[in-house]
mmCIF file of C-alpha atoms and ligand atoms in Angstrom:
data_model
loop_
_atom_site.group_PDB
_atom_site.id
_atom_site.type_symbol
_atom_site.label_atom_id
_atom_site.label_comp_id
_atom_site.label_asym_id
_atom_site.label_seq_id
_atom_site.Cartn_x
_atom_site.Cartn_y
_atom_site.Cartn_z
ATOM 1 C CA MET D 218 26.050 -10.782 -4.924
ATOM 2 C CA ALA D 219 24.414 -7.375 -6.074
ATOM 3 C CA GLU D 220 23.084 -5.116 -3.539
ATOM 4 C CA VAL D 221 19.417 -3.730 -3.500
ATOM 5 C CA LEU D 222 18.440 -0.451 -1.990
ATOM 6 C CA VAL D 223 15.296 -0.695 -0.091
ATOM 7 C CA TYR D 224 13.720 2.773 1.002
ATOM 8 C CA VAL D 225 12.485 2.578 4.625
ATOM 9 C CA ASP D 226 9.019 3.823 5.468
ATOM 10 C CA HIS D 227 9.062 4.411 9.206
ATOM 11 C CA VAL D 228 7.640 6.513 11.909
ATOM 12 C CA ASP D 229 10.186 7.572 14.480
ATOM 13 C CA GLY D 230 12.090 4.393 14.334
ATOM 14 C CA ALA D 231 8.953 1.812 13.899
ATOM 15 C CA VAL D 232 9.149 0.257 10.534
ATOM 16 C CA ARG D 233 5.963 -0.040 8.779
ATOM 17 C CA LYS D 234 4.895 -3.328 7.381
ATOM 18 C CA PRO D 235 5.278 -2.709 3.573
ATOM 19 C CA THR D 236 8.999 -2.126 4.049
ATOM 20 C CA LEU D 237 9.393 -5.521 5.576
ATOM 21 C CA GLU D 238 7.757 -6.801 2.694
ATOM 22 C CA LEU D 239 9.974 -5.070 0.505
ATOM 23 C CA LEU D 240 13.073 -6.696 2.178
ATOM 24 C CA THR D 241 11.422 -10.332 1.460
ATOM 25 C CA LEU D 242 11.235 -9.169 -2.087
ATOM 26 C CA ALA D 243 14.739 -7.720 -2.267
ATOM 27 C CA ARG D 244 16.224 -10.839 -1.011
ATOM 28 C CA ARG D 245 15.112 -12.607 -4.279
ATOM 29 C CA ILE D 246 17.013 -10.396 -6.195
ATOM 30 C CA GLY D 247 20.237 -9.484 -4.127
ATOM 31 C CA GLU D 248 21.414 -8.409 -0.809
ATOM 32 C CA PRO D 249 19.042 -5.733 0.731
ATOM 33 C CA VAL D 250 20.625 -2.526 1.770
ATOM 34 C CA ALA D 251 18.246 -0.139 3.858
ATOM 35 C CA VAL D 252 17.988 3.399 3.487
ATOM 36 C CA ALA D 253 16.566 5.033 6.971
ATOM 37 C CA LEU D 254 15.834 8.835 6.896
ATOM 38 C CA GLY D 255 14.926 11.240 9.625
ATOM 39 C CA SER D 256 14.089 11.331 13.061
ATOM 40 C CA GLY D 257 14.629 7.601 14.668
ATOM 41 C CA ALA D 258 16.335 6.229 11.656
ATOM 42 C CA GLY D 259 18.977 4.552 13.587
ATOM 43 C CA ASP D 260 16.231 2.863 15.716
ATOM 44 C CA THR D 261 14.974 1.029 12.695
ATOM 45 C CA ALA D 262 18.206 -0.949 12.255
ATOM 46 C CA ALA D 263 17.423 -4.188 14.650
ATOM 47 C CA THR D 264 13.950 -4.708 12.742
ATOM 48 C CA LEU D 265 15.422 -4.380 9.606
ATOM 49 C CA ALA D 266 18.407 -6.697 10.198
ATOM 50 C CA GLU D 267 16.088 -9.186 11.490
ATOM 51 C CA HIS D 268 14.350 -9.034 8.157
ATOM 52 C CA GLY D 269 17.605 -9.455 6.140
ATOM 53 C CA ALA D 270 19.049 -6.068 5.722
ATOM 54 C CA VAL D 271 22.840 -6.424 5.372
ATOM 55 C CA LYS D 272 23.479 -2.989 5.717
ATOM 56 C CA VAL D 273 21.507 0.125 6.884
ATOM 57 C CA LEU D 274 22.171 3.401 5.754
ATOM 58 C CA THR D 275 20.950 6.084 8.016
ATOM 59 C CA HIS D 276 20.735 10.003 7.815
ATOM 60 C CA GLU D 277 18.911 12.105 10.152
ATOM 61 C CA ALA D 278 18.105 15.996 9.488
ATOM 62 C CA ALA D 279 15.382 18.289 10.071
ATOM 63 C CA GLU D 280 14.576 18.318 6.294
ATOM 64 C CA TYR D 281 13.078 15.034 6.472
ATOM 65 C CA ALA D 282 10.494 15.674 9.061
ATOM 66 C CA ASP D 283 7.859 17.717 6.839
ATOM 67 C CA TYR D 284 6.937 15.052 4.357
ATOM 68 C CA LEU D 285 8.697 16.861 1.748
ATOM 69 C CA VAL D 286 9.779 14.550 -1.058
ATOM 70 C CA VAL D 287 13.137 16.096 -2.361
ATOM 71 C CA PRO D 288 15.174 15.839 0.594
ATOM 72 C CA LYS D 289 14.373 11.957 0.581
ATOM 73 C CA VAL D 290 15.281 11.928 -3.288
ATOM 74 C CA ASP D 291 18.691 13.523 -2.459
ATOM 75 C CA ALA D 292 19.221 11.004 -0.152
ATOM 76 C CA LEU D 293 18.388 8.004 -2.027
ATOM 77 C CA GLN D 294 20.626 9.354 -4.815
ATOM 78 C CA ALA D 295 23.336 9.650 -2.522
ATOM 79 C CA ALA D 296 22.668 5.965 -1.227
ATOM 80 C CA HIS D 297 22.765 5.169 -5.019
ATOM 81 C CA GLU D 298 26.194 6.453 -5.641
ATOM 82 C CA ALA D 299 27.556 4.797 -2.567
ATOM 83 C CA VAL D 300 26.204 1.501 -3.666
ATOM 84 C CA SER D 301 25.523 0.940 -7.252
ATOM 85 C CA PRO D 302 22.643 -1.055 -6.701
ATOM 86 C CA ALA D 303 20.848 -3.681 -8.940
ATOM 87 C CA ALA D 304 17.658 -1.952 -8.041
ATOM 88 C CA VAL D 305 15.944 0.321 -5.677
ATOM 89 C CA LEU D 306 12.682 -0.718 -4.195
ATOM 90 C CA VAL D 307 10.151 1.883 -2.652
ATOM 91 C CA PRO D 308 6.953 1.444 -0.734
ATOM 92 C CA SER D 309 3.786 2.121 -3.414
ATOM 93 C CA SER D 310 2.311 5.068 -1.436
ATOM 94 C CA ALA D 311 1.382 8.273 -2.767
ATOM 95 C CA GLU D 312 5.048 9.462 -1.482
ATOM 96 C CA GLY D 313 6.921 6.357 -2.469
ATOM 97 C CA LYS D 314 5.655 6.774 -6.037
ATOM 98 C CA GLU D 315 6.729 10.571 -5.969
ATOM 99 C CA ILE D 316 10.003 9.600 -4.669
ATOM 100 C CA ALA D 317 10.450 6.782 -7.146
ATOM 101 C CA ALA D 318 9.411 8.915 -10.329
ATOM 102 C CA ARG D 319 12.102 11.780 -9.302
ATOM 103 C CA LEU D 320 14.705 9.401 -8.403
ATOM 104 C CA ALA D 321 14.513 7.465 -11.826
ATOM 105 C CA LEU D 322 14.517 10.717 -13.627
ATOM 106 C CA ARG D 323 17.722 11.877 -11.968
ATOM 107 C CA LEU D 324 19.173 8.430 -12.522
ATOM 108 C CA GLY D 325 18.087 8.504 -16.006
ATOM 109 C CA SER D 326 16.413 4.916 -15.223
ATOM 110 C CA GLY D 327 13.253 3.344 -16.050
ATOM 111 C CA VAL D 328 10.595 3.134 -13.192
ATOM 112 C CA ILE D 329 7.971 0.320 -12.583
ATOM 113 C CA THR D 330 5.224 1.404 -10.246
ATOM 114 C CA ASP D 331 2.512 -0.608 -8.301
ATOM 115 C CA ALA D 332 4.339 -3.923 -8.723
ATOM 116 C CA VAL D 333 2.646 -6.892 -7.207
ATOM 117 C CA ASP D 334 5.481 -9.318 -7.113
ATOM 118 C CA LEU D 335 9.102 -9.477 -8.130
ATOM 119 C CA GLU D 336 11.419 -12.107 -9.143
ATOM 120 C CA ALA D 337 15.101 -12.245 -10.307
ATOM 121 C CA GLY D 338 15.638 -12.366 -14.142
ATOM 122 C CA ASP D 339 18.581 -12.877 -16.346
ATOM 123 C CA GLU D 340 18.484 -9.298 -17.482
ATOM 124 C CA GLY D 341 17.485 -7.727 -13.948
ATOM 125 C CA PRO D 342 14.616 -7.883 -11.795
ATOM 126 C CA VAL D 343 11.092 -8.936 -13.271
ATOM 127 C CA ALA D 344 8.091 -6.693 -11.582
ATOM 128 C CA THR D 345 4.739 -8.366 -11.993
ATOM 129 C CA GLN D 346 1.991 -5.614 -12.376
ATOM 130 C CA SER D 347 -1.873 -6.014 -12.372
ATOM 131 C CA VAL D 348 -3.353 -3.773 -14.981
ATOM 132 C CA PHE D 349 -6.246 -2.749 -16.947
ATOM 133 C CA ALA D 350 -8.599 -2.779 -13.861
ATOM 134 C CA ALA D 351 -6.832 -6.168 -13.098
ATOM 135 C CA SER D 352 -7.920 -7.919 -16.181
ATOM 136 C CA TYR D 353 -4.505 -8.645 -17.115
ATOM 137 C CA THR D 354 -1.094 -9.630 -15.388
ATOM 138 C CA THR D 355 1.898 -8.312 -16.967
ATOM 139 C CA LYS D 356 5.568 -9.226 -16.402
ATOM 140 C CA SER D 357 8.182 -6.351 -17.153
ATOM 141 C CA ARG D 358 11.651 -5.489 -16.461
ATOM 142 C CA VAL D 359 13.816 -2.109 -16.609
ATOM 143 C CA SER D 360 16.030 -1.834 -19.508
ATOM 144 C CA LYS D 361 17.868 1.427 -18.830
ATOM 145 C CA GLY D 362 19.682 2.378 -15.855
ATOM 146 C CA THR D 363 19.108 1.204 -12.479
ATOM 147 C CA PRO D 364 15.505 -0.283 -11.984
ATOM 148 C CA VAL D 365 13.487 1.808 -9.639
ATOM 149 C CA ILE D 366 10.250 -0.292 -8.673
ATOM 150 C CA THR D 367 7.398 0.714 -6.256
ATOM 151 C CA VAL D 368 5.444 -2.400 -4.696
ATOM 152 C CA LYS D 369 2.239 -2.397 -3.481
ATOM 153 C CA PRO D 370 1.565 -3.237 0.301
ATOM 154 C CA ASN D 371 0.701 -6.738 1.052
ATOM 155 C CA SER D 372 2.392 -8.055 -2.302
ATOM 156 C CA ALA D 373 4.871 -10.691 -0.084
ATOM 157 C CA ALA D 374 4.865 -12.158 3.028
ATOM 158 C CA VAL D 375 7.065 -10.700 6.043
ATOM 159 C CA GLU D 376 9.809 -12.970 6.763
ATOM 160 C CA ALA D 377 12.436 -13.057 9.409
ATOM 161 C CA ALA D 378 15.855 -13.415 7.686
ATOM 162 C CA PRO D 379 18.533 -12.484 10.169
ATOM 163 C CA ALA D 380 21.199 -10.380 8.772
ATOM 164 C CA ALA D 381 24.141 -8.310 9.788
ATOM 165 C CA GLY D 382 22.284 -5.053 9.478
ATOM 166 C CA ALA D 383 25.428 -2.853 9.936
ATOM 167 C CA VAL D 384 24.593 0.637 10.397
ATOM 168 C CA GLU D 385 26.519 3.313 8.546
ATOM 169 C CA SER D 386 25.704 6.892 8.096
ATOM 170 C CA LEU D 387 25.093 8.107 5.086
ATOM 171 C CA SER D 388 26.485 11.434 3.761
ATOM 172 C CA VAL D 389 23.852 13.620 2.077
ATOM 173 C CA THR D 390 24.108 17.351 0.414
ATOM 174 C CA PHE D 391 20.693 18.906 -0.038
ATOM 175 C CA SER D 392 19.706 20.228 -3.296
ATOM 176 C CA GLU D 393 18.546 23.640 -3.667
ATOM 177 C CA GLN D 394 15.086 22.224 -4.310
ATOM 178 C CA ALA D 395 15.246 20.328 -1.171
ATOM 179 C CA THR D 396 15.660 23.525 0.885
ATOM 180 C CA GLY D 397 13.845 25.841 -1.214
ATOM 181 C CA THR D 398 10.350 24.193 0.054
ATOM 182 C CA LYS D 399 8.738 24.848 3.504
ATOM 183 C CA VAL D 400 5.652 23.444 4.931
ATOM 184 C CA THR D 401 3.635 26.479 6.468
ATOM 185 C CA GLY D 402 0.674 24.542 7.990
ATOM 186 C CA ARG D 403 -0.755 20.997 8.655
ATOM 187 C CA THR D 404 -4.179 19.945 9.701
ATOM 188 C CA PRO D 405 -4.065 16.555 11.097
ATOM 189 C CA ARG D 406 -6.788 14.190 10.078
ATOM 190 C CA GLU D 407 -8.813 12.679 13.309
ATOM 191 C CA SER D 408 -7.486 9.373 13.912
ATOM 192 C CA THR D 409 -10.262 6.477 13.733
ATOM 193 C CA GLY D 410 -7.812 3.967 15.129
ATOM 194 C CA ARG D 411 -8.043 1.869 12.116
ATOM 195 C CA PRO D 412 -5.174 0.529 10.017
ATOM 196 C CA GLU D 413 -4.379 2.531 7.003
ATOM 197 C CA LEU D 414 -6.696 1.359 4.213
ATOM 198 C CA THR D 415 -4.083 0.649 1.636
ATOM 199 C CA GLU D 416 -1.885 -1.290 4.199
ATOM 200 C CA ALA D 417 -4.624 -3.305 6.170
ATOM 201 C CA ALA D 418 -4.719 -6.942 6.040
ATOM 202 C CA ILE D 419 -8.349 -6.896 6.146
ATOM 203 C CA VAL D 420 -10.708 -4.108 4.443
ATOM 204 C CA VAL D 421 -14.410 -4.051 5.024
ATOM 205 C CA SER D 422 -16.273 -1.898 2.460
ATOM 206 C CA GLY D 423 -19.650 -0.561 2.012
ATOM 207 C CA GLY D 424 -21.467 0.569 -1.305
ATOM 208 C CA ARG D 425 -24.842 1.973 -2.166
ATOM 209 C CA GLY D 426 -26.775 -0.659 -0.429
ATOM 210 C CA VAL D 427 -25.666 0.642 2.870
ATOM 211 C CA ASN D 428 -28.434 3.249 2.171
ATOM 212 C CA GLY D 429 -27.145 6.246 4.250
ATOM 213 C CA ALA D 430 -24.212 7.694 6.237
ATOM 214 C CA GLU D 431 -25.518 6.578 9.549
ATOM 215 C CA ASN D 432 -25.798 2.781 8.395
ATOM 216 C CA PHE D 433 -22.018 2.833 7.673
ATOM 217 C CA ALA D 434 -21.938 2.171 11.759
ATOM 218 C CA ILE D 435 -22.708 -1.485 10.811
ATOM 219 C CA ILE D 436 -19.923 -1.520 8.347
ATOM 220 C CA GLU D 437 -17.570 0.023 10.790
ATOM 221 C CA ALA D 438 -18.595 -2.800 13.854
ATOM 222 C CA LEU D 439 -17.680 -5.353 11.380
ATOM 223 C CA ALA D 440 -14.211 -3.622 10.643
ATOM 224 C CA ASP D 441 -13.395 -3.302 14.433
ATOM 225 C CA SER D 442 -14.247 -6.544 15.290
ATOM 226 C CA LEU D 443 -11.769 -7.928 12.672
ATOM 227 C CA GLY D 444 -9.169 -5.160 13.172
ATOM 228 C CA ALA D 445 -9.856 -4.068 9.660
ATOM 229 C CA ALA D 446 -9.795 -0.749 7.694
ATOM 230 C CA VAL D 447 -13.096 0.578 6.135
ATOM 231 C CA GLY D 448 -13.707 1.139 2.500
ATOM 232 C CA ALA D 449 -16.291 2.556 0.334
ATOM 233 C CA SER D 450 -17.553 2.476 -3.314
ATOM 234 C CA ARG D 451 -17.744 5.589 -5.174
ATOM 235 C CA ALA D 452 -21.536 5.537 -5.125
ATOM 236 C CA ALA D 453 -21.383 5.772 -1.130
ATOM 237 C CA VAL D 454 -18.706 8.689 -1.391
ATOM 238 C CA ASP D 455 -20.525 10.452 -4.069
ATOM 239 C CA ALA D 456 -23.587 10.366 -1.869
ATOM 240 C CA GLY D 457 -21.503 11.967 0.995
ATOM 241 C CA TRP D 458 -22.027 8.621 3.253
ATOM 242 C CA TYR D 459 -18.255 8.106 3.669
ATOM 243 C CA PRO D 460 -15.121 10.317 2.872
ATOM 244 C CA HIS D 461 -13.321 10.046 -0.281
ATOM 245 C CA THR D 462 -10.128 8.909 1.424
ATOM 246 C CA ASN D 463 -11.820 5.705 1.708
ATOM 247 C CA GLN D 464 -12.694 5.237 -1.847
ATOM 248 C CA VAL D 465 -11.642 2.148 -3.178
ATOM 249 C CA GLY D 466 -11.399 1.771 -6.968
ATOM 250 C CA GLN D 467 -9.888 3.279 -10.266
ATOM 251 C CA THR D 468 -10.379 6.874 -8.903
ATOM 252 C CA GLY D 469 -10.134 6.127 -5.317
ATOM 253 C CA LYS D 470 -7.411 3.784 -3.372
ATOM 254 C CA SER D 471 -5.833 0.392 -4.675
ATOM 255 C CA VAL D 472 -5.839 -2.124 -1.878
ATOM 256 C CA SER D 473 -4.661 -5.682 -1.804
ATOM 257 C CA PRO D 474 -5.437 -7.021 1.531
ATOM 258 C CA GLN D 475 -5.700 -10.859 2.596
ATOM 259 C CA LEU D 476 -9.323 -10.426 2.941
ATOM 260 C CA TYR D 477 -11.710 -8.071 1.373
ATOM 261 C CA ILE D 478 -15.480 -7.846 2.401
ATOM 262 C CA ALA D 479 -17.598 -6.105 -0.046
ATOM 263 C CA ASN D 480 -21.036 -5.268 1.528
ATOM 264 C CA GLY D 481 -23.934 -3.732 -0.940
ATOM 265 C CA ILE D 482 -21.373 -3.215 -3.642
ATOM 266 C CA SER D 483 -22.458 -4.536 -7.323
ATOM 267 C CA GLY D 484 -18.811 -4.948 -8.381
ATOM 268 C CA ALA D 485 -18.527 -2.336 -11.245
ATOM 269 C CA ILE D 486 -15.213 -2.596 -13.330
ATOM 270 C CA GLN D 487 -14.072 0.651 -11.651
ATOM 271 C CA HIS D 488 -14.384 -0.789 -8.183
ATOM 272 C CA ARG D 489 -12.833 -4.006 -8.942
ATOM 273 C CA ALA D 490 -9.783 -2.021 -10.340
ATOM 274 C CA GLY D 491 -9.089 -1.273 -6.606
ATOM 275 C CA MET D 492 -9.766 -4.261 -5.116
ATOM 276 C CA GLN D 493 -9.483 -7.284 -7.386
ATOM 277 C CA THR D 494 -6.030 -8.472 -6.468
ATOM 278 C CA SER D 495 -7.102 -8.998 -2.867
ATOM 279 C CA LYS D 496 -6.184 -12.465 -1.673
ATOM 280 C CA THR D 497 -9.834 -13.460 -0.392
ATOM 281 C CA ILE D 498 -12.805 -11.763 -1.527
ATOM 282 C CA VAL D 499 -16.199 -11.936 0.124
ATOM 283 C CA ALA D 500 -19.416 -10.282 -0.716
ATOM 284 C CA VAL D 501 -22.761 -9.760 0.824
ATOM 285 C CA ASN D 502 -25.324 -8.783 -1.598
ATOM 286 C CA LYS D 503 -29.021 -9.309 -1.930
ATOM 287 C CA ASP D 504 -29.101 -9.619 -5.755
ATOM 288 C CA ALA D 505 -27.561 -13.046 -6.651
ATOM 289 C CA GLU D 506 -26.877 -11.865 -10.336
ATOM 290 C CA ALA D 507 -24.753 -8.854 -8.868
ATOM 291 C CA PRO D 508 -21.436 -9.000 -10.795
ATOM 292 C CA ILE D 509 -19.357 -8.936 -7.588
ATOM 293 C CA PHE D 510 -20.132 -12.576 -7.628
ATOM 294 C CA GLU D 511 -18.313 -13.415 -10.388
ATOM 295 C CA LEU D 512 -14.909 -12.767 -8.459
ATOM 296 C CA VAL D 513 -15.480 -13.890 -4.729
ATOM 297 C CA ASP D 514 -14.059 -16.738 -2.982
ATOM 298 C CA PHE D 515 -17.252 -16.606 -0.866
ATOM 299 C CA GLY D 516 -20.550 -14.931 -1.472
ATOM 300 C CA VAL D 517 -23.603 -14.534 0.561
ATOM 301 C CA VAL D 518 -27.041 -13.567 -0.990
ATOM 302 C CA GLY D 519 -28.694 -11.871 1.654
ATOM 303 C CA ASP D 520 -29.487 -8.234 3.161
ATOM 304 C CA LEU D 521 -26.501 -6.681 4.452
ATOM 305 C CA PHE D 522 -28.565 -5.223 7.481
ATOM 306 C CA ASP D 523 -29.334 -8.900 8.686
ATOM 307 C CA VAL D 524 -25.968 -10.516 7.396
ATOM 308 C CA VAL D 525 -23.324 -8.127 8.528
ATOM 309 C CA PRO D 526 -24.333 -7.589 12.324
ATOM 310 C CA GLN D 527 -24.554 -11.372 12.819
ATOM 311 C CA LEU D 528 -21.161 -11.727 11.131
ATOM 312 C CA THR D 529 -19.711 -9.022 13.591
ATOM 313 C CA GLU D 530 -21.429 -11.001 16.738
ATOM 314 C CA GLU D 531 -19.871 -14.320 15.379
ATOM 315 C CA VAL D 532 -16.424 -12.660 14.888
ATOM 316 C CA LYS D 533 -16.681 -11.265 18.572
ATOM 317 C CA ALA D 534 -17.900 -14.487 19.964
ATOM 318 C CA ARG D 535 -15.037 -16.349 18.390
ATOM 319 C CA LYS D 536 -12.503 -14.040 19.767
ATOM 320 C CA GLY D 537 -14.127 -14.406 23.069
HETATM 321 P P1 FAD F 820 -24.340 0.062 -6.982
HETATM 322 O O1 FAD F 820 -23.802 -0.304 -8.354
HETATM 323 O O2 FAD F 820 -25.588 0.985 -7.212
HETATM 324 O O3 FAD F 820 -24.600 -1.343 -6.340
HETATM 325 C C1 FAD F 820 -25.279 -1.320 -5.013
HETATM 326 C C2 FAD F 820 -25.294 -2.983 -4.839
HETATM 327 O O4 FAD F 820 -25.832 -2.797 -3.329
HETATM 328 C C3 FAD F 820 -26.270 -3.546 -5.464
HETATM 329 O O5 FAD F 820 -25.778 -4.659 -6.151
HETATM 330 C C4 FAD F 820 -27.624 -4.024 -4.875
HETATM 331 O O6 FAD F 820 -28.004 -5.446 -5.109
HETATM 332 C C5 FAD F 820 -26.954 -4.235 -3.257
HETATM 333 N N1 FAD F 820 -27.683 -3.929 -2.321
HETATM 334 C C6 FAD F 820 -28.530 -2.859 -2.179
HETATM 335 N N2 FAD F 820 -29.204 -2.950 -0.796
HETATM 336 C C7 FAD F 820 -28.656 -4.093 -0.358
HETATM 337 C C8 FAD F 820 -28.790 -4.745 0.979
HETATM 338 N N3 FAD F 820 -29.678 -4.381 1.770
HETATM 339 N N4 FAD F 820 -28.079 -5.682 1.489
HETATM 340 C C9 FAD F 820 -27.117 -6.426 0.348
HETATM 341 N N5 FAD F 820 -26.997 -5.730 -0.831
HETATM 342 C C10 FAD F 820 -27.642 -4.621 -1.057
HETATM 343 N N6 FAD F 820 -16.558 3.057 -8.235
HETATM 344 C C11 FAD F 820 -16.076 2.808 -7.390
HETATM 345 O O7 FAD F 820 -16.303 2.132 -6.303
HETATM 346 N N7 FAD F 820 -14.599 3.213 -7.141
HETATM 347 C C12 FAD F 820 -14.208 4.045 -8.078
HETATM 348 O O8 FAD F 820 -12.905 4.532 -7.761
HETATM 349 C C13 FAD F 820 -14.925 4.387 -8.995
HETATM 350 N N8 FAD F 820 -14.173 5.078 -10.314
HETATM 351 C C14 FAD F 820 -14.879 5.392 -11.236
HETATM 352 C C15 FAD F 820 -14.367 6.391 -12.277
HETATM 353 C C16 FAD F 820 -15.081 6.646 -13.733
HETATM 354 C C17 FAD F 820 -14.394 7.225 -14.592
HETATM 355 C C18 FAD F 820 -16.607 6.006 -13.693
HETATM 356 C C19 FAD F 820 -17.166 6.460 -14.857
HETATM 357 C C20 FAD F 820 -16.929 5.201 -12.590
HETATM 358 C C21 FAD F 820 -16.364 5.083 -11.369
HETATM 359 N N9 FAD F 820 -16.850 4.477 -10.481
HETATM 360 C C22 FAD F 820 -16.271 3.971 -9.308
HETATM 361 C C23 FAD F 820 -18.238 4.136 -10.509
HETATM 362 C C24 FAD F 820 -18.844 2.713 -10.731
HETATM 363 O O9 FAD F 820 -18.917 2.591 -12.123
HETATM 364 C C25 FAD F 820 -20.130 2.361 -10.007
HETATM 365 O O10 FAD F 820 -21.020 3.045 -10.385
HETATM 366 C C26 FAD F 820 -19.778 2.069 -8.647
HETATM 367 O O11 FAD F 820 -18.741 1.379 -8.136
HETATM 368 C C27 FAD F 820 -21.292 1.634 -7.990
HETATM 369 O O12 FAD F 820 -21.149 1.703 -6.534
HETATM 370 P P2 FAD F 820 -22.071 0.446 -5.672
HETATM 371 O O13 FAD F 820 -21.391 -0.761 -6.210
HETATM 372 O O14 FAD F 820 -21.890 0.784 -4.504
HETATM 373 O O15 FAD F 820 -23.329 0.927 -6.200
#
């Protein structure tokens, strides 16, 4: 069976969920070979083996520490030479997409970004993408070189599938580009303790209807009761009520959680573009004619200032 390279996104050996989802999808098209780089790379092996990695290629070097992309591309290229895989899968983060694009260029391969599903095809893996503001679903495959495919978080279930997970150290020679760039400073963002927006299983968003920065406290309270991330429409972001890093939509982030709760958001096409692939969509809006109700699974016509706090209390009560 052909091998499939899976790029491992991890923090000091703790494997992030989108990588485990990639392993589920990789098993549909071949035998997953994981590539774990940087500090703690070896510590990822047990988790990766539990989720189907037949082999884990590791390489630790200081060059991976500073969020620089090129050393990681060098390593994936080395892994590609070592394995000759049927495909390379990378999580669809900003970094993952840059890695994928650079790798595909080096390999002379086609690249597909933001896939939401993956299946085996007669002529190679077939990727499903949601396009034109989620109005259409397309299926495509790479016809040149080794397919390099980025997959959006929450596109597949995480499944346990014990495999050998044999650890092998990867030999990497860094390119001049990799060693020619240095990070000279970094400003860490204050942690909210909430999950990352694009990876969260639940997203609670607020729009113009929230009517002020201070009122986002009720959106955050609902999010915290559910262990969710907080999103915002562009109207709320443009008004300065919430940071742009939390914007969902065409010019913000694209999310695909199990549950998306839109509060005081009308459902403009540009907002839908970033959330329409959510598995279950709930909206709270006082206007029964708001376009958001066209795509919801559950809708509440009501004032969010009445509904959202009640919902938060109900969630808390049920959790005990
Ligand atoms: P509105 O459209 O004003 O809707 C507010 C809603 O809140 C209304 O439906 C109203 O009934 C409801 N409401 C008001 N008060 C209450 C209350 N008390 N209780 C319950 N409901 C209430 N938008 C994005 O979101 N993300 C993007 O990335 C994005 N990119 C864009 C890119 C381009 C090129 C352009 C042109 C636009 C983009 N937009 C984007 C903007 C988009 O077109 C809309 O203007 C925006 O999404 C509207 O935000 P909203 O739904 O919060 O506000």
